[in-house]
Coordinates of C-alpha atoms and ligand atoms in Angstrom, one line a residue:
Chain A
M53 CA -23.1 -18.7 9.7
N54 CA -21.8 -16.0 7.3
D55 CA -23.3 -15.2 4.0
V56 CA -20.3 -13.2 3.0
I57 CA -16.7 -13.1 4.1
V58 CA -14.8 -10.0 3.1
I59 CA -11.0 -10.2 3.1
G60 CA -9.5 -6.8 3.6
C61 CA -10.9 -4.0 5.8
G62 CA -9.7 -1.1 3.7
P63 CA -12.1 1.3 1.9
A64 CA -13.3 -1.3 -0.6
G65 CA -13.9 -4.1 1.9
L66 CA -15.7 -1.8 4.3
S67 CA -18.0 -0.2 1.7
G68 CA -18.7 -3.7 0.2
A69 CA -19.6 -5.0 3.6
I70 CA -21.9 -2.1 4.2
A71 CA -23.8 -2.6 1.0
C72 CA -24.2 -6.4 1.8
V73 CA -25.4 -5.9 5.4
T74 CA -27.8 -3.2 4.3
Y75 CA -29.7 -5.9 2.5
G76 CA -29.7 -8.3 5.4
L77 CA -26.7 -10.5 4.5
K78 CA -24.5 -11.6 7.4
V79 CA -21.0 -10.3 6.9
T80 CA -17.6 -10.8 8.5
I81 CA -14.6 -8.8 7.5
M82 CA -11.1 -10.1 8.2
D83 CA -7.9 -8.1 8.0
E84 CA -4.4 -8.9 9.2
F85 CA -3.6 -5.3 10.1
M86 CA -4.3 -4.3 13.7
K87 CA -6.7 -1.5 12.8
P88 CA -9.5 -1.2 10.3
G89 CA -9.1 1.1 7.3
G90 CA -6.4 -0.5 5.2
R91 CA -4.1 1.8 3.4
L92 CA -6.6 4.5 3.7
L93 CA -5.3 5.0 7.3
G94 CA -2.1 6.8 6.3
Q95 CA -3.5 9.0 3.6
L96 CA -3.4 12.7 4.1
H97 CA -4.0 15.0 1.1
Q98 CA -5.3 18.5 0.7
E99 CA -8.2 18.7 -1.6
P100 CA -8.4 21.6 -4.1
T101 CA -11.1 23.1 -1.8
G102 CA -8.5 23.3 0.9
D103 CA -10.1 20.5 3.0
W104 CA -8.1 17.6 4.1
W105 CA -8.6 14.0 2.9
N106 CA -7.8 12.5 6.3
G107 CA -7.7 8.7 5.9
I108 CA -7.9 8.1 9.6
K109 CA -11.2 10.0 9.8
V110 CA -12.7 8.4 6.7
S111 CA -11.7 5.0 7.9
E112 CA -13.3 5.7 11.3
Q113 CA -16.6 6.8 9.7
L114 CA -16.7 3.7 7.5
Y115 CA -15.8 1.4 10.3
Q116 CA -18.4 2.9 12.7
Q117 CA -21.1 2.6 10.0
A118 CA -20.2 -1.0 9.3
L119 CA -20.2 -1.8 13.0
N120 CA -23.6 -0.1 13.6
L121 CA -25.1 -2.1 10.8
G122 CA -23.9 -5.3 12.4
V123 CA -20.8 -6.2 10.4
N124 CA -18.5 -8.5 12.3
I125 CA -15.0 -7.1 12.0
R126 CA -11.9 -9.2 12.9
C127 CA -8.6 -7.4 12.7
G128 CA -5.3 -9.1 13.3
V129 CA -6.4 -12.2 11.2
S130 CA -4.3 -13.3 8.2
V131 CA -6.0 -15.3 5.4
Y132 CA -3.6 -17.6 3.7
N133 CA -5.6 -20.0 1.6
L134 CA -9.0 -20.3 -0.1
E135 CA -10.8 -23.4 -1.4
K136 CA -14.2 -24.1 -2.9
E137 CA -16.1 -27.1 -1.6
D138 CA -19.8 -27.9 -2.1
Q139 CA -20.8 -24.4 -3.1
M140 CA -19.0 -23.0 -0.1
W141 CA -15.8 -21.0 0.1
K142 CA -13.4 -22.2 2.8
V143 CA -11.3 -19.4 4.2
Y144 CA -8.1 -20.6 5.9
T145 CA -6.9 -18.0 8.5
S146 CA -4.4 -17.6 11.3
I147 CA -7.3 -18.3 13.8
G148 CA -9.0 -21.2 12.0
T149 CA -11.2 -22.0 9.0
F150 CA -14.4 -20.2 8.1
E151 CA -17.0 -20.8 5.4
A152 CA -19.3 -18.7 3.3
P153 CA -21.0 -18.9 0.0
F154 CA -19.8 -15.5 -1.1
L155 CA -16.3 -14.0 -0.8
L156 CA -15.2 -10.5 -1.5
L157 CA -11.5 -10.1 -2.0
A158 CA -10.4 -6.5 -1.2
T159 CA -6.8 -7.0 -0.4
G160 CA -5.5 -3.8 -1.9
A161 CA -2.1 -3.1 -3.3
A162 CA 1.6 -3.8 -2.5
E163 CA 4.7 -1.9 -3.4
Y164 CA 7.2 -2.9 -6.0
P165 CA 10.7 -3.1 -4.4
I166 CA 13.7 -1.6 -6.1
P167 CA 16.7 -3.6 -4.8
V168 CA 19.3 -0.9 -4.6
P169 CA 22.5 -2.5 -3.3
G170 CA 22.3 -2.2 0.5
W171 CA 18.5 -2.0 0.6
T172 CA 18.2 -4.7 3.3
L173 CA 19.9 -2.5 5.9
P174 CA 17.7 -1.5 8.8
G175 CA 16.5 2.1 8.2
V176 CA 15.7 1.4 4.5
M177 CA 11.9 1.1 4.1
S178 CA 9.3 1.4 1.4
I179 CA 7.7 4.8 1.0
G180 CA 4.4 3.3 2.2
A181 CA 6.1 2.0 5.3
A182 CA 7.2 5.6 6.1
Q183 CA 3.6 6.8 5.6
V184 CA 2.2 4.2 8.0
M185 CA 5.0 4.8 10.6
T186 CA 4.4 8.6 10.4
N187 CA 0.7 9.0 10.2
V188 CA -0.7 5.8 11.7
H189 CA 1.9 4.9 14.4
R190 CA 3.2 8.5 14.9
V191 CA 6.8 7.4 15.3
Q192 CA 9.6 9.3 13.6
I193 CA 11.3 7.3 11.0
G194 CA 14.6 9.2 11.4
K195 CA 16.3 12.5 11.7
K196 CA 17.2 13.0 8.0
G197 CA 16.6 10.9 5.0
I198 CA 16.4 10.4 1.3
I199 CA 13.7 9.2 -1.0
I200 CA 14.7 7.0 -4.0
G201 CA 12.1 7.1 -6.7
A202 CA 10.2 10.1 -8.0
N203 CA 6.5 9.3 -8.6
I204 CA 3.1 10.5 -7.5
L205 CA 3.1 8.4 -4.3
S206 CA 6.6 9.5 -3.3
F207 CA 5.5 13.2 -3.7
A208 CA 2.3 12.6 -1.7
I209 CA 4.2 11.0 1.1
L210 CA 7.1 13.5 1.0
K211 CA 4.5 16.1 1.8
E212 CA 3.2 14.0 4.6
L213 CA 6.6 13.5 6.1
Q214 CA 7.3 17.3 5.9
L215 CA 4.0 18.0 7.6
A216 CA 5.0 15.7 10.4
G217 CA 8.3 17.5 10.8
I218 CA 10.5 14.8 9.3
T219 CA 13.4 16.0 7.2
V220 CA 13.9 14.6 3.8
N221 CA 17.1 16.0 2.3
H222 CA 16.7 14.8 -1.3
V223 CA 14.6 12.9 -3.8
V224 CA 16.8 11.0 -6.2
L225 CA 16.2 8.3 -8.9
P226 CA 17.1 4.7 -8.6
E227 CA 20.0 3.5 -10.8
K228 CA 18.7 2.4 -14.2
N229 CA 18.5 -1.4 -14.4
A230 CA 16.0 -4.2 -15.0
F231 CA 14.2 -3.5 -11.7
S232 CA 13.9 0.2 -11.9
Q233 CA 13.3 0.4 -15.7
N234 CA 11.8 3.8 -16.6
A235 CA 12.0 5.0 -12.9
G236 CA 15.7 5.3 -13.5
V237 CA 15.4 7.3 -16.7
P238 CA 15.1 11.1 -16.0
E239 CA 13.3 11.8 -19.2
E240 CA 10.7 9.2 -18.5
V241 CA 10.3 10.3 -14.9
M242 CA 9.8 13.9 -16.0
K243 CA 7.3 12.9 -18.6
S244 CA 5.2 10.9 -16.1
L245 CA 5.4 13.7 -13.6
L246 CA 4.2 16.3 -16.1
N247 CA 1.6 13.8 -17.2
A248 CA 0.2 13.6 -13.7
A249 CA 0.2 17.4 -13.5
H250 CA -1.6 17.7 -16.8
L251 CA -4.3 15.3 -16.0
A252 CA -4.8 16.6 -12.5
P253 CA -3.7 20.2 -12.3
S254 CA -4.6 20.3 -8.6
P255 CA -1.7 18.0 -7.4
L256 CA 0.2 21.3 -7.6
L257 CA -1.8 22.5 -4.8
R258 CA -1.6 19.4 -2.8
F259 CA 2.0 18.5 -3.3
G260 CA 3.2 22.0 -3.7
S261 CA 5.4 20.9 -6.6
S262 CA 5.6 24.3 -8.3
F263 CA 8.2 22.9 -10.6
M264 CA 5.5 21.0 -12.5
K265 CA 3.8 24.3 -13.3
N266 CA 6.7 25.8 -15.0
N267 CA 6.3 25.4 -18.8
W268 CA 9.8 26.3 -19.4
I269 CA 11.0 23.0 -17.9
R270 CA 9.1 21.2 -20.5
K271 CA 10.7 23.2 -23.2
M272 CA 14.3 23.3 -22.0
G273 CA 14.1 19.7 -21.1
L274 CA 16.3 18.0 -18.7
T275 CA 19.6 19.0 -20.2
F276 CA 19.5 22.2 -18.2
Y277 CA 17.9 20.7 -15.2
P278 CA 19.6 22.4 -12.3
K279 CA 22.3 20.3 -10.6
K280 CA 21.0 21.2 -7.2
G281 CA 17.6 20.1 -8.2
M282 CA 14.3 21.9 -8.0
K283 CA 12.7 22.2 -4.6
V284 CA 9.5 20.4 -3.8
N285 CA 8.4 22.1 -0.6
G286 CA 12.0 22.7 0.3
T287 CA 13.2 19.2 -0.6
P288 CA 15.4 19.2 -3.8
L289 CA 14.2 16.8 -6.5
L290 CA 17.5 15.6 -8.1
L291 CA 16.3 14.2 -11.4
R292 CA 19.9 13.9 -12.6
K293 CA 21.2 11.8 -9.7
A294 CA 20.8 8.1 -9.1
A295 CA 21.3 6.1 -5.9
V296 CA 24.0 3.5 -6.5
E297 CA 24.4 2.1 -3.0
I298 CA 23.0 2.4 0.5
I299 CA 25.8 2.2 3.0
G300 CA 26.0 1.5 6.7
E301 CA 27.3 -1.1 9.3
D302 CA 24.3 -2.1 11.4
Q303 CA 21.9 0.4 9.9
V304 CA 21.7 3.1 7.2
E305 CA 24.5 5.7 7.4
G306 CA 24.4 7.1 3.9
V307 CA 23.6 6.8 0.3
R308 CA 26.2 6.9 -2.6
V309 CA 24.8 8.8 -5.6
I310 CA 26.1 9.4 -9.1
D311 CA 25.2 12.0 -11.7
I312 CA 23.3 10.6 -14.7
D313 CA 22.5 11.8 -18.2
I314 CA 18.9 12.3 -19.3
N315 CA 18.8 8.6 -20.4
G316 CA 19.8 7.5 -16.9
N317 CA 23.4 6.5 -17.8
P318 CA 25.9 7.2 -15.0
I319 CA 28.6 9.8 -15.6
P320 CA 31.9 8.4 -14.3
G321 CA 33.7 10.4 -11.7
T322 CA 30.7 12.2 -10.3
E323 CA 30.0 10.1 -7.2
S324 CA 29.3 11.6 -3.9
T325 CA 27.7 10.4 -0.6
Y326 CA 24.8 11.8 1.3
E327 CA 24.7 11.2 5.1
V328 CA 21.3 10.0 6.1
D329 CA 19.7 7.7 8.8
F330 CA 16.7 6.6 6.8
V331 CA 16.0 5.8 3.1
C332 CA 12.5 5.4 1.5
I333 CA 12.2 3.4 -1.7
A334 CA 9.3 4.3 -3.9
G335 CA 8.9 1.7 -6.6
G336 CA 5.2 2.1 -7.3
L337 CA 2.2 -0.1 -6.5
Y338 CA 0.8 -3.3 -7.9
P339 CA -2.5 -5.1 -7.1
L340 CA -2.1 -7.6 -4.3
A341 CA -4.0 -10.5 -5.7
E342 CA -2.4 -13.7 -4.3
L343 CA -5.6 -14.9 -2.8
A344 CA -7.4 -14.7 -6.1
S345 CA -4.7 -16.7 -7.6
V346 CA -4.8 -19.5 -5.0
A347 CA -8.6 -19.5 -5.5
G348 CA -8.0 -20.4 -9.1
C349 CA -9.1 -17.1 -10.7
P350 CA -7.6 -16.4 -14.2
F351 CA -5.4 -13.3 -14.5
Q352 CA -4.5 -10.8 -17.1
F353 CA -1.5 -8.5 -17.2
I354 CA -2.7 -4.9 -17.8
P355 CA 0.1 -2.4 -17.2
E356 CA -2.4 0.5 -16.9
L357 CA -3.9 -1.2 -13.9
G358 CA -0.6 -1.8 -12.3
G359 CA 0.2 -5.4 -13.2
H360 CA -1.6 -8.7 -13.1
V361 CA -5.3 -8.5 -12.2
P362 CA -7.9 -11.2 -11.7
H363 CA -10.5 -11.3 -14.4
H364 CA -13.5 -9.4 -13.3
S365 CA -16.6 -7.7 -14.8
E366 CA -17.7 -4.1 -14.3
S367 CA -20.0 -5.4 -11.6
M368 CA -16.9 -6.8 -9.8
E369 CA -17.7 -10.5 -10.2
T370 CA -15.0 -12.9 -11.2
P371 CA -15.5 -16.0 -13.4
L372 CA -15.5 -18.1 -10.2
P373 CA -19.0 -18.4 -8.7
G374 CA -19.4 -16.6 -5.4
L375 CA -16.0 -14.8 -5.8
F376 CA -16.0 -11.0 -6.0
V377 CA -13.3 -8.4 -6.0
A378 CA -13.1 -4.7 -5.3
G379 CA -10.6 -1.9 -4.8
N380 CA -6.9 -2.0 -5.7
I381 CA -6.8 -5.7 -6.3
T382 CA -8.6 -4.8 -9.6
G383 CA -6.2 -2.0 -10.5
I384 CA -4.2 0.8 -8.7
E385 CA -6.4 3.9 -8.0
S386 CA -7.1 6.2 -5.1
G387 CA -9.1 5.5 -2.0
K388 CA -12.3 7.2 -3.1
I389 CA -12.5 4.9 -6.1
A390 CA -12.0 1.9 -3.8
I391 CA -15.0 3.0 -1.7
A392 CA -17.1 3.3 -4.8
Q393 CA -16.0 0.0 -6.2
G394 CA -16.8 -1.7 -2.9
T395 CA -20.4 -0.6 -3.2
I396 CA -20.6 -2.2 -6.6
A397 CA -19.2 -5.5 -5.3
G398 CA -21.6 -5.5 -2.3
L399 CA -24.6 -4.8 -4.5
S400 CA -23.5 -7.5 -6.9
I401 CA -23.3 -10.0 -4.1
V402 CA -26.8 -8.9 -2.9
K403 CA -28.1 -9.6 -6.4
H404 CA -26.5 -13.0 -6.7
A405 CA -27.8 -13.9 -3.2
R406 CA -31.2 -12.9 -4.5
K407 CA -31.7 -10.6 -1.5
G408 CA -32.2 -7.4 -3.5
N409 CA -35.6 -6.1 -4.5
N410 CA -36.6 -5.1 -8.1
S411 CA -34.5 -2.0 -7.9
I412 CA -31.2 -3.9 -7.4
D413 CA -30.2 -3.8 -11.1
N414 CA -30.9 -0.1 -11.1
Q415 CA -28.8 0.5 -8.1
L416 CA -26.0 -1.6 -9.5
Q417 CA -26.0 0.5 -12.6
Q418 CA -25.9 3.7 -10.5
A419 CA -23.0 2.4 -8.5
I420 CA -21.1 1.6 -11.7
Q421 CA -21.8 5.1 -13.0
N422 CA -20.7 6.5 -9.7
V423 CA -17.3 4.9 -10.1
H424 CA -16.9 6.6 -13.5
S425 CA -17.7 10.0 -12.1
V426 CA -15.5 9.6 -9.1
R427 CA -12.7 8.6 -11.5
K428 CA -13.3 11.7 -13.6
Q429 CA -12.9 13.9 -10.6
A430 CA -9.9 11.9 -9.1
I431 CA -7.1 14.2 -8.0
I432 CA -4.6 11.4 -7.7
K433 CA -4.1 9.2 -10.7
F434 CA -1.5 6.6 -10.3
N435 CA -1.7 5.8 -14.0
P436 CA -2.8 8.4 -16.5
D437 CA -4.2 5.7 -18.8
I438 CA -6.3 4.1 -16.1
E439 CA -9.5 4.4 -18.2
L440 CA -7.8 2.4 -21.0
G441 CA -6.8 -0.3 -18.5
R442 CA -10.4 -0.5 -17.2
S443 CA -11.8 -0.8 -20.7
K444 CA -9.3 -3.5 -21.6
M445 CA -10.6 -5.6 -18.7
N446 CA -14.2 -4.9 -19.6
E447 CA -13.6 -6.0 -23.2
L448 CA -11.8 -9.1 -22.0
W449 CA -14.7 -10.0 -19.8
E450 CA -17.2 -9.4 -22.5
S451 CA -15.3 -11.6 -25.0
L452 CA -14.6 -14.4 -22.5
Y453 CA -17.6 -14.6 -20.3
V454 CA -20.6 -12.8 -21.8
K455 CA -20.9 -14.0 -25.4
N456 CA -20.3 -17.6 -24.6
E457 CA -21.9 -18.1 -21.2
T458 CA -19.9 -20.5 -19.3
P459 CA -22.0 -23.1 -17.6
G460 CA -21.0 -22.4 -14.0
K461 CA -21.2 -18.7 -14.2
M462 CA -24.7 -18.0 -13.3
T463 CA -24.7 -20.1 -10.2
G464 CA -23.4 -19.0 -6.8
Chain B
M194 CA 13.6 7.9 17.7
T195 CA 10.9 9.9 19.1
R196 CA 7.2 10.2 18.8
I197 CA 5.3 12.6 16.6
I198 CA 3.3 14.1 19.4
D199 CA 1.9 17.2 17.7
H200 CA 0.7 17.2 14.1
P201 CA -0.7 20.2 12.3
V202 CA -3.5 18.2 10.7
L203 CA -3.8 14.9 12.6
G204 CA -3.7 16.7 16.0
R205 CA -2.1 15.9 19.2
L206 CA -1.4 12.4 20.3
E207 CA -3.7 11.5 23.1
N208 CA -2.3 10.1 26.3
R209 CA -2.2 6.4 25.9
N210 CA -1.5 3.6 28.4
V211 CA 2.2 2.8 28.8
I212 CA 3.1 -0.8 29.0
S213 CA 6.5 -2.5 29.2
F214 CA 8.0 -5.4 27.2
Q215 CA 11.4 -7.1 26.7
F216 CA 13.5 -7.2 23.6
D217 CA 16.6 -9.4 23.6
G218 CA 16.7 -9.3 27.4
N219 CA 16.3 -5.5 27.8
S220 CA 13.1 -3.8 29.1
Y221 CA 11.4 -1.1 27.1
Q222 CA 8.2 0.9 27.2
A223 CA 5.5 1.1 24.5
Y224 CA 2.1 2.5 24.1
D225 CA -0.9 0.1 24.4
G226 CA -2.1 -1.0 21.0
E227 CA 0.9 -0.2 18.8
S228 CA 2.9 -2.6 16.7
I229 CA 6.1 -4.2 17.9
A230 CA 8.0 -2.6 15.0
A231 CA 6.6 0.9 16.0
A232 CA 7.4 0.3 19.6
L233 CA 11.0 -0.7 18.9
L234 CA 11.6 2.1 16.5
A235 CA 10.3 4.6 19.1
N236 CA 13.0 3.1 21.4
G237 CA 15.6 3.7 18.7
I238 CA 15.8 0.1 17.6
R239 CA 15.8 -0.6 13.9
K240 CA 17.5 -3.9 13.8
L241 CA 14.9 -6.7 14.3
R242 CA 17.0 -9.7 13.2
V243 CA 20.0 -10.9 11.3
H244 CA 19.8 -12.9 8.1
E245 CA 20.2 -16.5 9.0
E246 CA 23.0 -17.3 6.5
S247 CA 24.9 -14.0 6.0
G248 CA 24.3 -12.6 9.5
S249 CA 23.5 -9.2 7.9
P250 CA 21.1 -7.0 9.9
R251 CA 17.5 -6.5 8.9
G252 CA 14.7 -4.2 10.0
F253 CA 11.1 -3.6 8.9
Y254 CA 10.7 -2.8 5.2
C255 CA 7.1 -2.6 4.1
N256 CA 5.5 -2.1 7.6
I257 CA 2.2 -3.7 6.4
G258 CA 2.8 -7.4 6.4
H259 CA 3.9 -8.1 2.9
C260 CA 7.7 -8.6 2.9
M261 CA 8.4 -10.8 5.9
E262 CA 11.6 -8.9 6.7
C263 CA 10.5 -8.0 10.2
R264 CA 10.3 -11.6 11.6
V265 CA 10.9 -11.8 15.4
T266 CA 10.2 -14.4 18.1
V267 CA 7.3 -13.5 20.4
N268 CA 6.8 -15.5 23.7
D269 CA 8.6 -18.4 22.0
H270 CA 6.6 -18.2 18.7
S271 CA 9.1 -17.7 15.9
N272 CA 8.5 -15.9 12.6
V273 CA 6.1 -13.4 13.9
R274 CA 5.8 -10.2 11.8
A275 CA 6.7 -7.3 14.1
C276 CA 4.8 -4.8 11.9
L277 CA 1.5 -6.6 12.2
T278 CA 1.7 -7.8 15.8
V279 CA 0.5 -5.6 18.7
V280 CA 2.9 -5.3 21.5
E281 CA 1.5 -6.5 24.9
N282 CA 2.4 -5.9 28.5
D283 CA 5.2 -8.2 29.6
M284 CA 5.7 -9.6 26.1
I285 CA 9.1 -11.3 25.6
I286 CA 10.4 -10.5 22.1
Q287 CA 13.6 -11.8 20.6
S288 CA 15.3 -10.7 17.5
G289 CA 15.1 -13.2 14.6
K290 CA 18.1 -15.6 14.7
Q291 CA 17.1 -19.1 13.9
L292 CA 16.7 -20.7 10.5
P293 CA 13.8 -19.3 8.5
N294 CA 10.9 -21.2 7.3
L295 CA 12.1 -21.0 3.7
L296 CA 8.8 -22.3 2.3
K297 CA 7.1 -19.2 3.6
K298 CA 8.9 -17.1 1.1
G299 CA 8.2 -19.6 -1.7
G300 CA 11.6 -21.2 -1.2
Q301 CA 13.5 -18.0 -2.1
S302 CA 16.2 -16.5 0.1
N303 CA 16.0 -12.9 1.0
E304 CA 19.0 -11.9 -0.9
Ligands
LIG601 C1 1.7 1.6 0.9 C2 0.6 2.2 0.2 C3 0.4 3.6 0.2 C4 -0.7 4.2 -0.4 N1 -0.9 5.5 -0.3 C5 -1.9 6.1 -1.0 C6 -2.1 7.5 -0.8 O1 -1.4 8.2 -0.2 N2 -3.2 8.0 -1.5 C7 -4.0 7.3 -2.3 O2 -5.0 7.8 -2.8 N3 -3.8 5.9 -2.4 C8 -2.8 5.4 -1.8 N4 -2.6 4.0 -1.9 C9 -3.5 3.3 -2.8 C10 -4.5 2.5 -1.9 O3 -4.3 1.2 -2.3 C11 -5.9 3.0 -2.2 O4 -6.0 4.3 -1.9 C12 -6.9 2.3 -1.3 O5 -6.5 2.2 0.1 C13 -7.2 0.9 -1.8 O6 -8.2 0.3 -1.0 P1 -8.5 -1.2 -0.9 O7 -9.7 -1.4 0.0 O8 -8.5 -1.8 -2.2 O9 -7.2 -1.8 -0.2 P2 -6.4 -1.4 1.1 O10 -6.8 -0.1 1.6 O11 -5.0 -1.7 0.8 O12 -6.9 -2.5 2.2 C14 -6.6 -3.9 2.0 C15 -6.6 -4.6 3.3 O13 -6.5 -6.0 3.1 C16 -5.7 -6.5 4.1 N5 -5.2 -7.8 3.6 C17 -4.4 -8.0 2.5 N6 -4.1 -9.3 2.3 C18 -4.6 -9.9 3.4 C19 -4.6 -11.3 3.9 N7 -4.1 -12.3 3.2 N8 -5.3 -11.6 5.0 C20 -5.9 -10.6 5.8 N9 -5.9 -9.3 5.4 C21 -5.3 -9.0 4.2 C22 -4.6 -5.5 4.4 O14 -4.1 -5.7 5.7 C23 -5.4 -4.2 4.2 O15 -5.8 -3.7 5.4 C24 -1.5 3.4 -1.2 C25 -1.3 2.0 -1.3 C26 -0.3 1.4 -0.6 C27 -0.1 -0.1 -0.8
LIG602 S1 7.9 -5.2 7.4 FE1 7.2 -6.3 5.8 S2 6.2 -7.9 6.7 FE2 6.7 -6.6 8.4

């Protein structure tokens, strides 16, 4: 029988499992993707040192380490429901029902869609889909394409597509509407891009986006933003054009764009069409937390964390006994932080299972400190106010679950 | 579409086993261990199904199992996600045509 079932074999799930198994707990990881590694698999960034953060390699190391320690890893298994019965969590999966007293949810993140008219045509995909097809499956997504949405993830993946020899002709914004919100407003987009550059000067190296270095842009603002865009590694970033429609018969053939003012309002009579055979939509990431919700975990909307997140403490426990979380399900951050959070969750489970020795509290504190320092050094920040988001959740936890101990909390 | 054989950082694609499968009655080749969606795209096929009501064409969207846009029928099992399912030798795949299990999408249509 399992002591712990981990759902999600990404960086958080793998490192959580490794921490648990190190203390003698019996652990199974389940993941619906065909390979271990989660979204780490497609990641490929150059560090300021010049070294590559190669997600495939990092995944392989974590996977081998987990296997060697005796973690049971099941890929290609989807989990669709969770229930608590007699102190045991029941995990309903595509291959049957499993039980364990402890669950670690490490289901990661999903992408916000931006429903540009025509977005259901074959050839239109999320930017993350392009990353996986390119770096994991190594299949070309097309001959020439366009990215709709200018944010840190779209630039990271633009670079990856370029590395793989895929031609991206333009990056444009989505049309301003209820779905795209600030992503359709050039001024806001520019602000957030500069913000990212300010907080992590090194993305300039990694994404080669020299335009972010240029102070004059900040001063002159978008009014004088060149019509032809500024090049990001050869691909023009058109901050003053928005995609109005994706066109094509049986698959993508082109994208109709229109000029927009700095507030995102279309300028009539400026429409044109770009011929492309693929389109990537970059709408940003949100925590994928459905399973926490079916388990009955309370949620809080914290925009800095990317959306609705399950209530959790700094040691990654939820208010539900035996249920722990780690990684992007708790807020959108980069892969290194997911690894560090997984360790916290694993040690927390060890502590609750009373398997740790006297030093477990110490180790837990160290693991928490480690997340803080990894975060400080993070090169990729999806939200510049991530620390604020994290402290909001900590305060919420303190106020709800620490001052007035709820009866069920200490069990499990 | 073609494969990305050489990559400046990830290296060269190693020779993998070639297998064959059927999609809508035609035979295609794939590499052992890859997803149905990847195998079809490598064969130039983007259209995985048509929308059950409007008949409009659909392909993969998220590529990691979240959106359900890539549903195909595999060896008579319908509503299989092409992006999560590994293609196998002699697999018979059909593009999604029949009525969807609307409950799977929480009762919402895809439009
Ligand atoms: C499309 C995409 C692209 C990204 N690109 C980058 C990037 O380039 N750089 C970067 O730093 N960060 C990127 N991120 C952020 C990324 O989420 C983190 O870097 C990190 O991978 C999070 O780790 P995790 O372990 O929390 O989740 P993940 O790595 O996402 O792993 C979660 C795993 O859980 C599995 N899973 C989810 N639900 C179920 C279920 N119901 N049943 C079974 N298995 C399930 C998934 O298949 C997945 O393998 C990206 C995120 C996404 C969604
Ligand atoms: S493409 Fe989204 S589920 Fe397969």
